[in-house]
CSV table of C-alpha atoms and ligand atoms in Angstrom, one decimal:
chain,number,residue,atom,x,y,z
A,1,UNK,CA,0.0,0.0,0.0
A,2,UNK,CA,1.8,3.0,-0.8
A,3,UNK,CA,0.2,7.1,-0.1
A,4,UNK,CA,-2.0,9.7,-1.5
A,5,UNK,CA,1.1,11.7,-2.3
A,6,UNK,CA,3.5,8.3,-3.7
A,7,UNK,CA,0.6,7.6,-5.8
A,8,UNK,CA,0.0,11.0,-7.3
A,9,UNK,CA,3.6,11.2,-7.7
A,10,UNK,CA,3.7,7.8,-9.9
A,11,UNK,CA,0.7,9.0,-11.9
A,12,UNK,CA,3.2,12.5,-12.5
A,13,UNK,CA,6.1,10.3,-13.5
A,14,UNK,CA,3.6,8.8,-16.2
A,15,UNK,CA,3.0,11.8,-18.4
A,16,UNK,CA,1.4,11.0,-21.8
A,17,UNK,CA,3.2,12.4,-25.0
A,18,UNK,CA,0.6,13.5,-27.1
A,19,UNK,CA,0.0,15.5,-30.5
A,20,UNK,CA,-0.7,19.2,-30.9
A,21,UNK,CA,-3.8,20.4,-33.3
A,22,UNK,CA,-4.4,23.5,-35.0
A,23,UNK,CA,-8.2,24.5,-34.6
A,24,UNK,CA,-10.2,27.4,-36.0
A,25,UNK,CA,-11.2,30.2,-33.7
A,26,UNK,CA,-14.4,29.2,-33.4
A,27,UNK,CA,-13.4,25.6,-32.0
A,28,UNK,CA,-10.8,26.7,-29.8
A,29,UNK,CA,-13.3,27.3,-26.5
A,30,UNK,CA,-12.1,25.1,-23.8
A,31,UNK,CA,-8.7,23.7,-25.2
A,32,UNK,CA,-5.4,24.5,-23.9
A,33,UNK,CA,-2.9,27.0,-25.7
A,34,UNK,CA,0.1,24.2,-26.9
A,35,UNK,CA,1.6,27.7,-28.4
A,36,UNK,CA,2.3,31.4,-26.5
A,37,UNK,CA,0.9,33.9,-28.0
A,38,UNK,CA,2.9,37.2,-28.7
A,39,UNK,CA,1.6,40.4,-30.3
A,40,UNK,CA,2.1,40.4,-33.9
A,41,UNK,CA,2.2,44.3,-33.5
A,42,UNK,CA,1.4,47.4,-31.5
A,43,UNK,CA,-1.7,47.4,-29.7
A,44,UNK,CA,-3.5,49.7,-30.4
A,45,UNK,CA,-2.1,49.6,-33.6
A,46,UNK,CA,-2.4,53.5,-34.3
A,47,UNK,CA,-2.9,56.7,-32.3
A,48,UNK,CA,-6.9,56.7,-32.3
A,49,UNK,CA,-9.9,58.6,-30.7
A,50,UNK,CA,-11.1,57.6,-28.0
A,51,UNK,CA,-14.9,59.5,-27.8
A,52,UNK,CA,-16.6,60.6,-30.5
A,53,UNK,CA,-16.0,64.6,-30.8
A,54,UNK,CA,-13.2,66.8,-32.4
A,55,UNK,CA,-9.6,66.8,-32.9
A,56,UNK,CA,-7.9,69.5,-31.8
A,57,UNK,CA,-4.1,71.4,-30.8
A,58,UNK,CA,-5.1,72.0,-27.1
A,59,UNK,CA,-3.7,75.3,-27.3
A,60,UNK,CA,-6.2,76.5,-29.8
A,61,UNK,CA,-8.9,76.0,-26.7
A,62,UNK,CA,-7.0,77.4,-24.0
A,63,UNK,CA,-9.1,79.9,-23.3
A,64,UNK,CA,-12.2,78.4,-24.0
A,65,UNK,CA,-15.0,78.4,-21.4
A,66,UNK,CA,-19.0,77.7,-21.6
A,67,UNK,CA,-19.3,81.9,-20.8
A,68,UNK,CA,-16.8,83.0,-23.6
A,69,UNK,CA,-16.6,79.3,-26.2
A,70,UNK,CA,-13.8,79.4,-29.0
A,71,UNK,CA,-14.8,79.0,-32.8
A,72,UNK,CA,-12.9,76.8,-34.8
A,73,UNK,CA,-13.3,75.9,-38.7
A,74,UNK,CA,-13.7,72.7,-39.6
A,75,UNK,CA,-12.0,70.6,-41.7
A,76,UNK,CA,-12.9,67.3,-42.9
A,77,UNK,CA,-14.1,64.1,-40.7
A,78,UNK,CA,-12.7,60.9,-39.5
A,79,UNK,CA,-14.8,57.9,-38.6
A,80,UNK,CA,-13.3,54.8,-37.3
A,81,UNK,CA,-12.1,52.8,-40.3
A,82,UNK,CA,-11.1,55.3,-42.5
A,83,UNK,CA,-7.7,55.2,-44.0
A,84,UNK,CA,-6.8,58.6,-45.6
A,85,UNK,CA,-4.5,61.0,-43.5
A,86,UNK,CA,-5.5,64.0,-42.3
A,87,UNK,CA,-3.5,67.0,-41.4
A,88,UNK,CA,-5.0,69.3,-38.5
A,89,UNK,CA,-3.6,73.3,-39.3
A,90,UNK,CA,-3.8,75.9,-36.5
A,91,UNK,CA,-7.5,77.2,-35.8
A,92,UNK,CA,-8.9,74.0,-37.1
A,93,UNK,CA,-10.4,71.5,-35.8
A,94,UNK,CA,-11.5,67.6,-37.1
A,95,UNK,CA,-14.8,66.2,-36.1
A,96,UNK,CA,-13.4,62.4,-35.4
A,97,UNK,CA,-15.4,59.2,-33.8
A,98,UNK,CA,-14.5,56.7,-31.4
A,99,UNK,CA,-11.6,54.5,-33.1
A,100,UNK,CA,-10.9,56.8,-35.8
A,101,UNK,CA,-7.0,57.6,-36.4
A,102,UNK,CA,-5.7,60.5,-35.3
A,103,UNK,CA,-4.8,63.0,-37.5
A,104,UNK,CA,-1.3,64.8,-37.7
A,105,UNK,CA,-1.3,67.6,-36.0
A,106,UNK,CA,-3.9,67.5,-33.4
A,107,UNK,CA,-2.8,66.5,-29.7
A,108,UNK,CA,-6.2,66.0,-28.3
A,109,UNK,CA,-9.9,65.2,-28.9
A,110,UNK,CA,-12.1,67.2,-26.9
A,111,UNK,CA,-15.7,65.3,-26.6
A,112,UNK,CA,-18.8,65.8,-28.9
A,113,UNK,CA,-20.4,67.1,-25.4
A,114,UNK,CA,-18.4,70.0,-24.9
A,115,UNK,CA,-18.8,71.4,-28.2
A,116,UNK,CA,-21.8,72.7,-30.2
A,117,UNK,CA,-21.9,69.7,-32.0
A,118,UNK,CA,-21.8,67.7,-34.9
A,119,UNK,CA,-24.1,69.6,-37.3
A,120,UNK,CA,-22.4,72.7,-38.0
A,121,UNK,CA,-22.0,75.5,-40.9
A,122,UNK,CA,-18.2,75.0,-41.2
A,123,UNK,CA,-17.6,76.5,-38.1
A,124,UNK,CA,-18.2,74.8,-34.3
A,125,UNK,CA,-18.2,76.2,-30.6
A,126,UNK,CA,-15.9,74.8,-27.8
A,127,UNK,CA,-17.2,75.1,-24.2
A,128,UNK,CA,-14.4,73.7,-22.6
A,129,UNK,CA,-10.3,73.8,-22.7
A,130,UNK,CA,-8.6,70.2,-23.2
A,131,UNK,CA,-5.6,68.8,-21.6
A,132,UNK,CA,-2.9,67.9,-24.1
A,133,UNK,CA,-3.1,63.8,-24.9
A,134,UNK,CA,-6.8,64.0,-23.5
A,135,UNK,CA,-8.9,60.7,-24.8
A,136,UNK,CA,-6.1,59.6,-27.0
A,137,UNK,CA,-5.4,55.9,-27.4
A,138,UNK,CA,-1.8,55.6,-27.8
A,139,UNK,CA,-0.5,53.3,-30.3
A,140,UNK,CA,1.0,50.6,-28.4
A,141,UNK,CA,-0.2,51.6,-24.8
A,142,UNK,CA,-1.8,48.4,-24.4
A,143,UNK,CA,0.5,45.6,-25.5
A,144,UNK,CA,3.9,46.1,-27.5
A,145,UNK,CA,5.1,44.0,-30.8
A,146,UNK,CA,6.3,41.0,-30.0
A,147,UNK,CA,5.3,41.1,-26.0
A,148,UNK,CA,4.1,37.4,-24.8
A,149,UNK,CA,0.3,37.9,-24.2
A,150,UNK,CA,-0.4,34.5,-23.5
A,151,UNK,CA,1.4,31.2,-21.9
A,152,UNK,CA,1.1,28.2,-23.4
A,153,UNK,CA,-0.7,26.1,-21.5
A,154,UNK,CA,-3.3,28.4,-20.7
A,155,UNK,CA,-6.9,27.4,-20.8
A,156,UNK,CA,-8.7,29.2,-23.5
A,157,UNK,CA,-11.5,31.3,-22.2
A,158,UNK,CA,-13.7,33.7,-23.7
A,159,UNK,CA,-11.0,35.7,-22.7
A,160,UNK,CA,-8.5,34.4,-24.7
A,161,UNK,CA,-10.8,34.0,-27.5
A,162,UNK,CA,-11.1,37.9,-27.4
A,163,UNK,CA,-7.2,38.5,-27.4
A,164,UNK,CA,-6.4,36.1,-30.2
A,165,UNK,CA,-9.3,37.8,-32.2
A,166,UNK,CA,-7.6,41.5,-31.5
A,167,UNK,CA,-4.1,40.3,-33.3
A,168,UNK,CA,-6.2,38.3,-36.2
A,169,UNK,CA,-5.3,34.5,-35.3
A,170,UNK,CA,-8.3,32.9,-37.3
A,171,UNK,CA,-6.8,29.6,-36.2
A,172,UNK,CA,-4.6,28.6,-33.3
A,173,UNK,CA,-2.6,25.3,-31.6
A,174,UNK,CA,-4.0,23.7,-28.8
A,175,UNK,CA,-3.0,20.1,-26.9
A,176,UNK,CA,-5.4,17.4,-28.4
A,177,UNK,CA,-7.3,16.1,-25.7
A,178,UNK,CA,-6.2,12.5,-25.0
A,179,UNK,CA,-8.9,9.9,-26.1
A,180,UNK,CA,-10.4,8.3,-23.0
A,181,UNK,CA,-12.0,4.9,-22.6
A,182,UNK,CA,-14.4,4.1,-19.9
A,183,UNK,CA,-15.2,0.5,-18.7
A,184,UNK,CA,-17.4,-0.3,-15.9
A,185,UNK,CA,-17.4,-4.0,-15.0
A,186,UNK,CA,-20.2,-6.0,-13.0
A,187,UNK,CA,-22.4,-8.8,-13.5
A,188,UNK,CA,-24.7,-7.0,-11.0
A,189,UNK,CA,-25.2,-4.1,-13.7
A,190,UNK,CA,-28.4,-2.6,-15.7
A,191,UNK,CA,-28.5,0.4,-17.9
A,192,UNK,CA,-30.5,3.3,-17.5
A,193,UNK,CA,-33.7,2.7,-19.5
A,194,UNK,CA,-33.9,-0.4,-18.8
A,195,UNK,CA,-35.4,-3.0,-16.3
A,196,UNK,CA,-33.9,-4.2,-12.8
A,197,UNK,CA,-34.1,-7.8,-12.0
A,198,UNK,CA,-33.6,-8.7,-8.4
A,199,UNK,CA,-30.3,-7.9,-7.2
A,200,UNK,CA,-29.5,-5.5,-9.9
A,201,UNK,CA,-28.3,-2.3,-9.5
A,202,UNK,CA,-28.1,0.9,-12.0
A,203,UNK,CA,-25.1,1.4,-13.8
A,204,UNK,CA,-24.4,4.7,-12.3
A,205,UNK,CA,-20.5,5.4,-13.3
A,206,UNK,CA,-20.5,5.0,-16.5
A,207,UNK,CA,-22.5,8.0,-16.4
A,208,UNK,CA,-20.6,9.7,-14.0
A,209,UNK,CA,-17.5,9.1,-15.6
A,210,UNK,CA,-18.3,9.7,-19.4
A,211,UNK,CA,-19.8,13.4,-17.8
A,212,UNK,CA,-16.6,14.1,-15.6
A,213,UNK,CA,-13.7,12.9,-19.0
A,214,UNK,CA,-15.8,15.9,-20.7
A,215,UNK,CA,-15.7,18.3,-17.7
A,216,UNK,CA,-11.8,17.8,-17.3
A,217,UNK,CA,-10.5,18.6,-21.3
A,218,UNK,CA,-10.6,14.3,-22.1
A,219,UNK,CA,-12.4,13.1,-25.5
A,220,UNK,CA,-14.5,10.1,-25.1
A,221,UNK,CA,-13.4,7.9,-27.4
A,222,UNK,CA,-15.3,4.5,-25.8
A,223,UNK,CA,-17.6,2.9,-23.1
A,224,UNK,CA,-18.4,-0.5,-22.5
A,225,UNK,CA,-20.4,-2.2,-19.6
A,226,UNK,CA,-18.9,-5.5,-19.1
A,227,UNK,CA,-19.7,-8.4,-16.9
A,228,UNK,CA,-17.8,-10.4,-14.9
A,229,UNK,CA,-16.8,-12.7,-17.6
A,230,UNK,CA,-12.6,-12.9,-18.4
A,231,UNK,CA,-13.3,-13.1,-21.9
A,232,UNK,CA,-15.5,-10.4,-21.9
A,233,UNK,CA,-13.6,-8.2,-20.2
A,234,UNK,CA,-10.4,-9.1,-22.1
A,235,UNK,CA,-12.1,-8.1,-25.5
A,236,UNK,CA,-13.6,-5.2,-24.3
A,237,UNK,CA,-10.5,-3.9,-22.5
A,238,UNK,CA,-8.4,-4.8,-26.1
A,239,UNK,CA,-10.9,-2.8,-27.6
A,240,UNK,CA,-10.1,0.3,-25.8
A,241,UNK,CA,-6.4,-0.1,-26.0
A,242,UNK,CA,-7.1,0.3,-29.6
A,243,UNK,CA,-8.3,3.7,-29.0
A,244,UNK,CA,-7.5,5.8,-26.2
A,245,UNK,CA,-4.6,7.3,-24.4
A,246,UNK,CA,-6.3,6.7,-20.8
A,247,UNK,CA,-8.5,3.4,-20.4
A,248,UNK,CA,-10.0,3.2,-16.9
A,249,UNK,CA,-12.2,1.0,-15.3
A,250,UNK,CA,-14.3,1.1,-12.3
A,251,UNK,CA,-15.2,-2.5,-10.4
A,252,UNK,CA,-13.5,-5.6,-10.1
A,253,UNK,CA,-10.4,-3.9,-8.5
A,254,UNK,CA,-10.9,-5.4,-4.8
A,255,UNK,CA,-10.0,-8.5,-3.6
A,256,UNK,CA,-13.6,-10.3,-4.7
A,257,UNK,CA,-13.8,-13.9,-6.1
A,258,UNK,CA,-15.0,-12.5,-9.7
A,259,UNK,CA,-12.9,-9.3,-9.5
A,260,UNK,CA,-10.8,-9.7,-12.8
A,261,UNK,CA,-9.8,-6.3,-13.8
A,262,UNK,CA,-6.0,-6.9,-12.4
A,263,UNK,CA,-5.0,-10.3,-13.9
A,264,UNK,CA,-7.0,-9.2,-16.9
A,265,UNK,CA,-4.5,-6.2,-17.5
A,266,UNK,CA,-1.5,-8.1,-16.2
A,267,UNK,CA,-2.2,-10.6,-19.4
A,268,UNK,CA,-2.6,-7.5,-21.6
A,269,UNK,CA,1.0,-6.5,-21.1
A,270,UNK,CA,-0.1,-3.3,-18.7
A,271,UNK,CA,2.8,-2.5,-16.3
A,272,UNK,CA,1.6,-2.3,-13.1
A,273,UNK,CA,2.6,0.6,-10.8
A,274,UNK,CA,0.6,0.2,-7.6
A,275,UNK,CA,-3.2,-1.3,-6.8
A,276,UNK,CA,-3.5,0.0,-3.1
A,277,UNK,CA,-3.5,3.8,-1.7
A,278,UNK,CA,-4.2,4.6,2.1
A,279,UNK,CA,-7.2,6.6,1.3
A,280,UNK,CA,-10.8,6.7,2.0
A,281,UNK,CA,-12.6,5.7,-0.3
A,282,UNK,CA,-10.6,4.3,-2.7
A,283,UNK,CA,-8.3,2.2,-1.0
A,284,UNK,CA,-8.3,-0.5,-4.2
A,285,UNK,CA,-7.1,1.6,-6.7
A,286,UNK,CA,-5.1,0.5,-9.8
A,287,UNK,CA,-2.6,2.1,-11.8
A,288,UNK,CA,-0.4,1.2,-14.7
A,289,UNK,CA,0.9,2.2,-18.2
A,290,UNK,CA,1.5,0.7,-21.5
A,291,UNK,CA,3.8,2.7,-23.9
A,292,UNK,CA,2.3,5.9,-24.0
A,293,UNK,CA,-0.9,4.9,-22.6
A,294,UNK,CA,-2.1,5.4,-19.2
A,295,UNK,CA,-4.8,2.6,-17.0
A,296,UNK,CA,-6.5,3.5,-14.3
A,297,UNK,CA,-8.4,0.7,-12.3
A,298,UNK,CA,-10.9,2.6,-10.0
A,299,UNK,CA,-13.4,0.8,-7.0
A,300,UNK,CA,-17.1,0.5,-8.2
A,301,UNK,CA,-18.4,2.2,-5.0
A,302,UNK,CA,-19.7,5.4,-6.9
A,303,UNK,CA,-18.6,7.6,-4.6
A,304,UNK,CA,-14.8,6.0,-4.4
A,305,UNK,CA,-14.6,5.8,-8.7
A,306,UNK,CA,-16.3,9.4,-8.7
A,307,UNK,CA,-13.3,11.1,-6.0
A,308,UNK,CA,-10.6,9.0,-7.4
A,309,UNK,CA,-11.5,10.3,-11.0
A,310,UNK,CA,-11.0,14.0,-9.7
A,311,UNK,CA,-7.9,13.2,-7.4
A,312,UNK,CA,-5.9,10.8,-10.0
A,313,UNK,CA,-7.6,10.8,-13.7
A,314,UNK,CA,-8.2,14.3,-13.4
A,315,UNK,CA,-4.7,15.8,-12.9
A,316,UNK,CA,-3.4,13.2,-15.2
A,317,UNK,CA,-5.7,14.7,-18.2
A,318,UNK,CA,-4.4,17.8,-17.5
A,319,UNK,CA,-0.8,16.9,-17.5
A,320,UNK,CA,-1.3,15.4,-20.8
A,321,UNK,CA,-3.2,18.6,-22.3
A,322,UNK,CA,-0.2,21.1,-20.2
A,323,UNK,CA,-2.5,22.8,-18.4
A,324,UNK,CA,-1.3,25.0,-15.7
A,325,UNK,CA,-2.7,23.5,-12.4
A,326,UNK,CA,-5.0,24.8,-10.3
A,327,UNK,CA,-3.7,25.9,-6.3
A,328,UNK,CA,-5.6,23.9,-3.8
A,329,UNK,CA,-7.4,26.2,-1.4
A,330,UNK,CA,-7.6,26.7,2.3
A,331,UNK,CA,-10.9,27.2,4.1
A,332,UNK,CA,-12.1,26.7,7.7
A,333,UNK,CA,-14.3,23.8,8.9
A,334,UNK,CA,-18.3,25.0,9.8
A,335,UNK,CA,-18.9,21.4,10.6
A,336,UNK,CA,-16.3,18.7,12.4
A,337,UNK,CA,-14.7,16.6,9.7
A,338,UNK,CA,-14.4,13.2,10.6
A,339,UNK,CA,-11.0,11.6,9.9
A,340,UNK,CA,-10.0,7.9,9.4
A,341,UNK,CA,-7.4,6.9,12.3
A,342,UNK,CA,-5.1,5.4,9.1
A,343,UNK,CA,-5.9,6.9,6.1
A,344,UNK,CA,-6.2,9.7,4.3
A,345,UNK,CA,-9.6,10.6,4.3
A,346,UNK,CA,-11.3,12.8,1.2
A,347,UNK,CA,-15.5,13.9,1.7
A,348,UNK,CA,-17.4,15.6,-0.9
A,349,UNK,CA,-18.1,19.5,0.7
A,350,UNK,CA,-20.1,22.8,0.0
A,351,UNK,CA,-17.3,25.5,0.2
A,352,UNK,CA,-19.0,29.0,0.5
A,353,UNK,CA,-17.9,32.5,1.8
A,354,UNK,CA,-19.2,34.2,5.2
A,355,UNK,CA,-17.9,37.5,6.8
A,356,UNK,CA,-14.9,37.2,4.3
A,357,UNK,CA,-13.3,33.6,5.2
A,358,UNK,CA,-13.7,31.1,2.9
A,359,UNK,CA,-15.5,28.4,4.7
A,360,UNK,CA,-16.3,24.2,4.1
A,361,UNK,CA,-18.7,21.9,5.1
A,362,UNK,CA,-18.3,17.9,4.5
A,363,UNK,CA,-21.0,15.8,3.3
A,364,UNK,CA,-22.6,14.3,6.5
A,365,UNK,CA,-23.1,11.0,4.4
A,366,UNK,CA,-20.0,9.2,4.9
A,367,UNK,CA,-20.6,6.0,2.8
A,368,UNK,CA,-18.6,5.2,-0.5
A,369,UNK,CA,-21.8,3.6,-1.5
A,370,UNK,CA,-24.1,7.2,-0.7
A,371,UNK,CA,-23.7,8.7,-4.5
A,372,UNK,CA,-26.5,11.3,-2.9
A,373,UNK,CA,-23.7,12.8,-0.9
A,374,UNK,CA,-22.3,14.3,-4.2
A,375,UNK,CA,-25.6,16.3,-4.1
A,376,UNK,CA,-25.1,20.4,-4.5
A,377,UNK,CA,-21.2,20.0,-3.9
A,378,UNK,CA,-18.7,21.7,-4.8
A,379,UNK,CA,-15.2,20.9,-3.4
A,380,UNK,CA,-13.8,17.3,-2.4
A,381,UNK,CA,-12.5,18.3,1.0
A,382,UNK,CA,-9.4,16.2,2.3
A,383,UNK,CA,-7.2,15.2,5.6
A,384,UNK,CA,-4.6,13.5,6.5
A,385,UNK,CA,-5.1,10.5,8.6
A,386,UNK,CA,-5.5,10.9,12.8
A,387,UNK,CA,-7.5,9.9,15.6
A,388,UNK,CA,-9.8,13.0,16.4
A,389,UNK,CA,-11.7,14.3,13.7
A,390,UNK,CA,-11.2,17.9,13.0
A,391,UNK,CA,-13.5,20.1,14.9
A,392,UNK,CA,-15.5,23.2,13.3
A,393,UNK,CA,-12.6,25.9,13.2
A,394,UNK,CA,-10.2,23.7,11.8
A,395,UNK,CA,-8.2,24.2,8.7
A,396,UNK,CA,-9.0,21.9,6.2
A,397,UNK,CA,-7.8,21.8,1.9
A,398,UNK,CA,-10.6,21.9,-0.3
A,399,UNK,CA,-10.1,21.1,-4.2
A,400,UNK,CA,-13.1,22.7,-5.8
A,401,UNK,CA,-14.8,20.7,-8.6
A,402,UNK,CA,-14.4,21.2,-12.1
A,403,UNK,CA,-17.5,21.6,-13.4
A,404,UNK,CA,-16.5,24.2,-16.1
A,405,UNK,CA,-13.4,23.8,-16.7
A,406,UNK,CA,-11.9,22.5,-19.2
A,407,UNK,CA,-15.3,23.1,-20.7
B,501,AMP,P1,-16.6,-3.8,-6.9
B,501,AMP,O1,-15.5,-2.8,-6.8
B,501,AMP,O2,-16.8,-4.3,-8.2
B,501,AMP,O3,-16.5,-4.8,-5.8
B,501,AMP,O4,-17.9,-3.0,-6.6
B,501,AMP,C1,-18.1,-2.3,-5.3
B,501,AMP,C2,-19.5,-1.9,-5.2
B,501,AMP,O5,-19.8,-0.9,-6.1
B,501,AMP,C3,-20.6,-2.9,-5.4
B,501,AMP,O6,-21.6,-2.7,-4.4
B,501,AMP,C4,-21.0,-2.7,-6.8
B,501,AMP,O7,-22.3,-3.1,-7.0
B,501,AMP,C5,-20.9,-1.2,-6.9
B,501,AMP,N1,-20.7,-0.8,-8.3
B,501,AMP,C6,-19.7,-1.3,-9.1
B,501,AMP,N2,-19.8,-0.8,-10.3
B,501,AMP,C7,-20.8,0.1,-10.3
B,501,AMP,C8,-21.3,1.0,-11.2
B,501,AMP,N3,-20.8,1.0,-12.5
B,501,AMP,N4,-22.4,1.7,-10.9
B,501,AMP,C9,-22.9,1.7,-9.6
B,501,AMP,N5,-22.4,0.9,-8.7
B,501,AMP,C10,-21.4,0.1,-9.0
B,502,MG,MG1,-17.7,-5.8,-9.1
């Protein structure tokens, strides 16, 4: 039996080695930069209005005032978008709009507001002095040429969307999500839809698990339910070597008479690297590699395969795609969190803020059987082993839940 932290470790060690892909725009939502992004040039690009009024030399409206206004003659007009350049001469002024490129000349742009307005005879009135630079976008104030804008590795949000837009990219490289296969095993088993014979339970983590490879940047490339049959499972496992870069199963890990997964790999030439962590749940949990390929045996309790998906499947997706990971946060106990005297001990928890402090509170269904307890939650909450549990007060490390990310 080796840790929480030996295990993760192993799983570290293990890193996939997969392809980038260029993606348009448009698909790029939710994928992770496998490029950094620099500025292709000055942002903003050109000197440029920033309100919709005049350009002006300040000094021509030094003395302006709404009691005693200064005239000015105009000449010409800029809107945003239009390429001919203008030259401003003393005692003119240019009527410009919001984005439109500064003329030559001028060293301010006094707004619309201040000024008698847009429909004039040739001449306008100016209510108001102007400071020198006033609502000017500088060219290049923003972001210079060749300035990194964004890491590699970053997750792209509508954020980044925006920014790749603003220098052009119509297409850009991300990781390609690795292909994930998802097995559950047990002759006990019934899909959603249909009937339950006596003893039968729903196949709950398929579901779980298909829904949680999307939520964490994976592509689901295959799922099978499989009985408790070698041959079955053999096939079925062969099946999803042929096609993803992560195959995981959940059930048949433990030490039960018809628990198969183990052997099953062992013949399929899967390297084993452990099949026992001192956690709760999820003490049976397998993990091993072919080349280039990752295999994760989780418990069929659904809660157990549902935490050890987020602690170890998770982070291991992420690796592969080169995201940046996430801190872990620190919030303070509202309830007692009961501990297990020799294991590390992980509860699903609603973390929350009050008065300013971030705060946690662990499911009060213990079981690894209680799915329910998964219910409105938002953080898996975990401790060290000990003997007391950790009363309300208490530090504790909360991992919040990935529901959106990678989306
Ligand atoms: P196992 O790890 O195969 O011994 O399964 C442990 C417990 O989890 C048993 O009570 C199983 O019935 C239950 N279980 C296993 N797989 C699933 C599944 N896919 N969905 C819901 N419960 C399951
Ligand atoms: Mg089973």
């Amino acid at each position: 039996m080796i840790s929480v932290e030996q295990a993760k470790q192993h799983i570290k060690a293990s890193s996939l080695v997969l392809k980038d892909q260029k993606l348009p725009l448009s698909d790029a939502l939710g994928h992770v930069l496998a490029e950094s992004i620099y500025a292709s040039f000055d942002q903003p690009r050109f000197n440029n209005s920033a309100m919709d009024g005049f350009a002006v030399k300040h000094e021509s409206l030094r003395s302006a005032s709404p009691e005693s206004p200064v005239r000015l003659t105009v000449a010409g007009e800029i809107a945003a978008g239009d390429s001919a350049s203008h030259h401003l001469r003393d005692g003119y002024c240019i009527p410009i709009m919001t984005g439109g490129r500064m003329p030559e000349g001028a060293d301010a742009v006094i707004r619309v507001e201040d000024t008698s307005g847009f429909n004039h005879n040739g001449e306008v009135m100016f209510f108001a002095a102007v400071k020198p630079g006033a609502n000017i976008r500088l060219k290049g104030e923003e972001l210079r040429k060749d300035d990194v804008v964004i890491e590699k590795g970053t997750l792209i949000t509508p954020s980044e969307i925006g920014v790749l837009a603003t220098f052009g990219r119509a297409e850009v490289n991300v990781a390609k999500p690795p292909g994930i296969a998802i097995i559950s095993t047990g002759s006990e088993l019934s899909e959603p839809g249909e009937s339950l014979k006596p003893g039968e339970i729903y196949n709950s983590n398929l579901s779980v698990l298909s829904s949680l490879a999307a939520c964490v940047g994976g592509t689901l490339e295959f799922t099978a339910a499989v009985r408790d049959i070698a041959r079955d499972l053999k096939a079925t496992l062969n099946q999803a070597f042929s096609c993803a870069d992560i195959v995981i199963t959940t059930g048949g890990i433990s030490e039960g008479k018809y628990d198969l997964v183990e052997s099953i790999l062992q013949d399929l030439g899967v390297q084993k690297c452990f099949a026992k962590v001192a956690q709760k749940p999820g003490l049976p949990l397998y993990f091993g590699t072919k080349p280039n390929q990752l295999v994760f045996g989780l418990p069929g309790n659904p809660v157990s395969a549902f935490i050890t998906f987020l602690i170890y499947v998770a982070p291991a997706i992420h690796q592969a795609l080169r995201l940046k990971p996430e801190p872990k946060l620190q919030a303070t106990l509202a309830k007692p969190f009961k501990r297990d005297k020799k294991k590390h001990r992980f509860l699903f928890g609603h973390i929350y803020e009050q008065d300013g402090k971030l705060m946690a509170k662990p499911s009060e269904k213990l079981g690894s059987h209680m799915l329910s307890s998964a219910l409105g939650k938002n953080a898996i909450l975990e401790s060290p082993a000990g003997n007391e549990p950790l009363e309300a007060g208490s530090a504790i490390t909360a991992t919040p839940l990935p529901w959106l990310k990678p989306f």
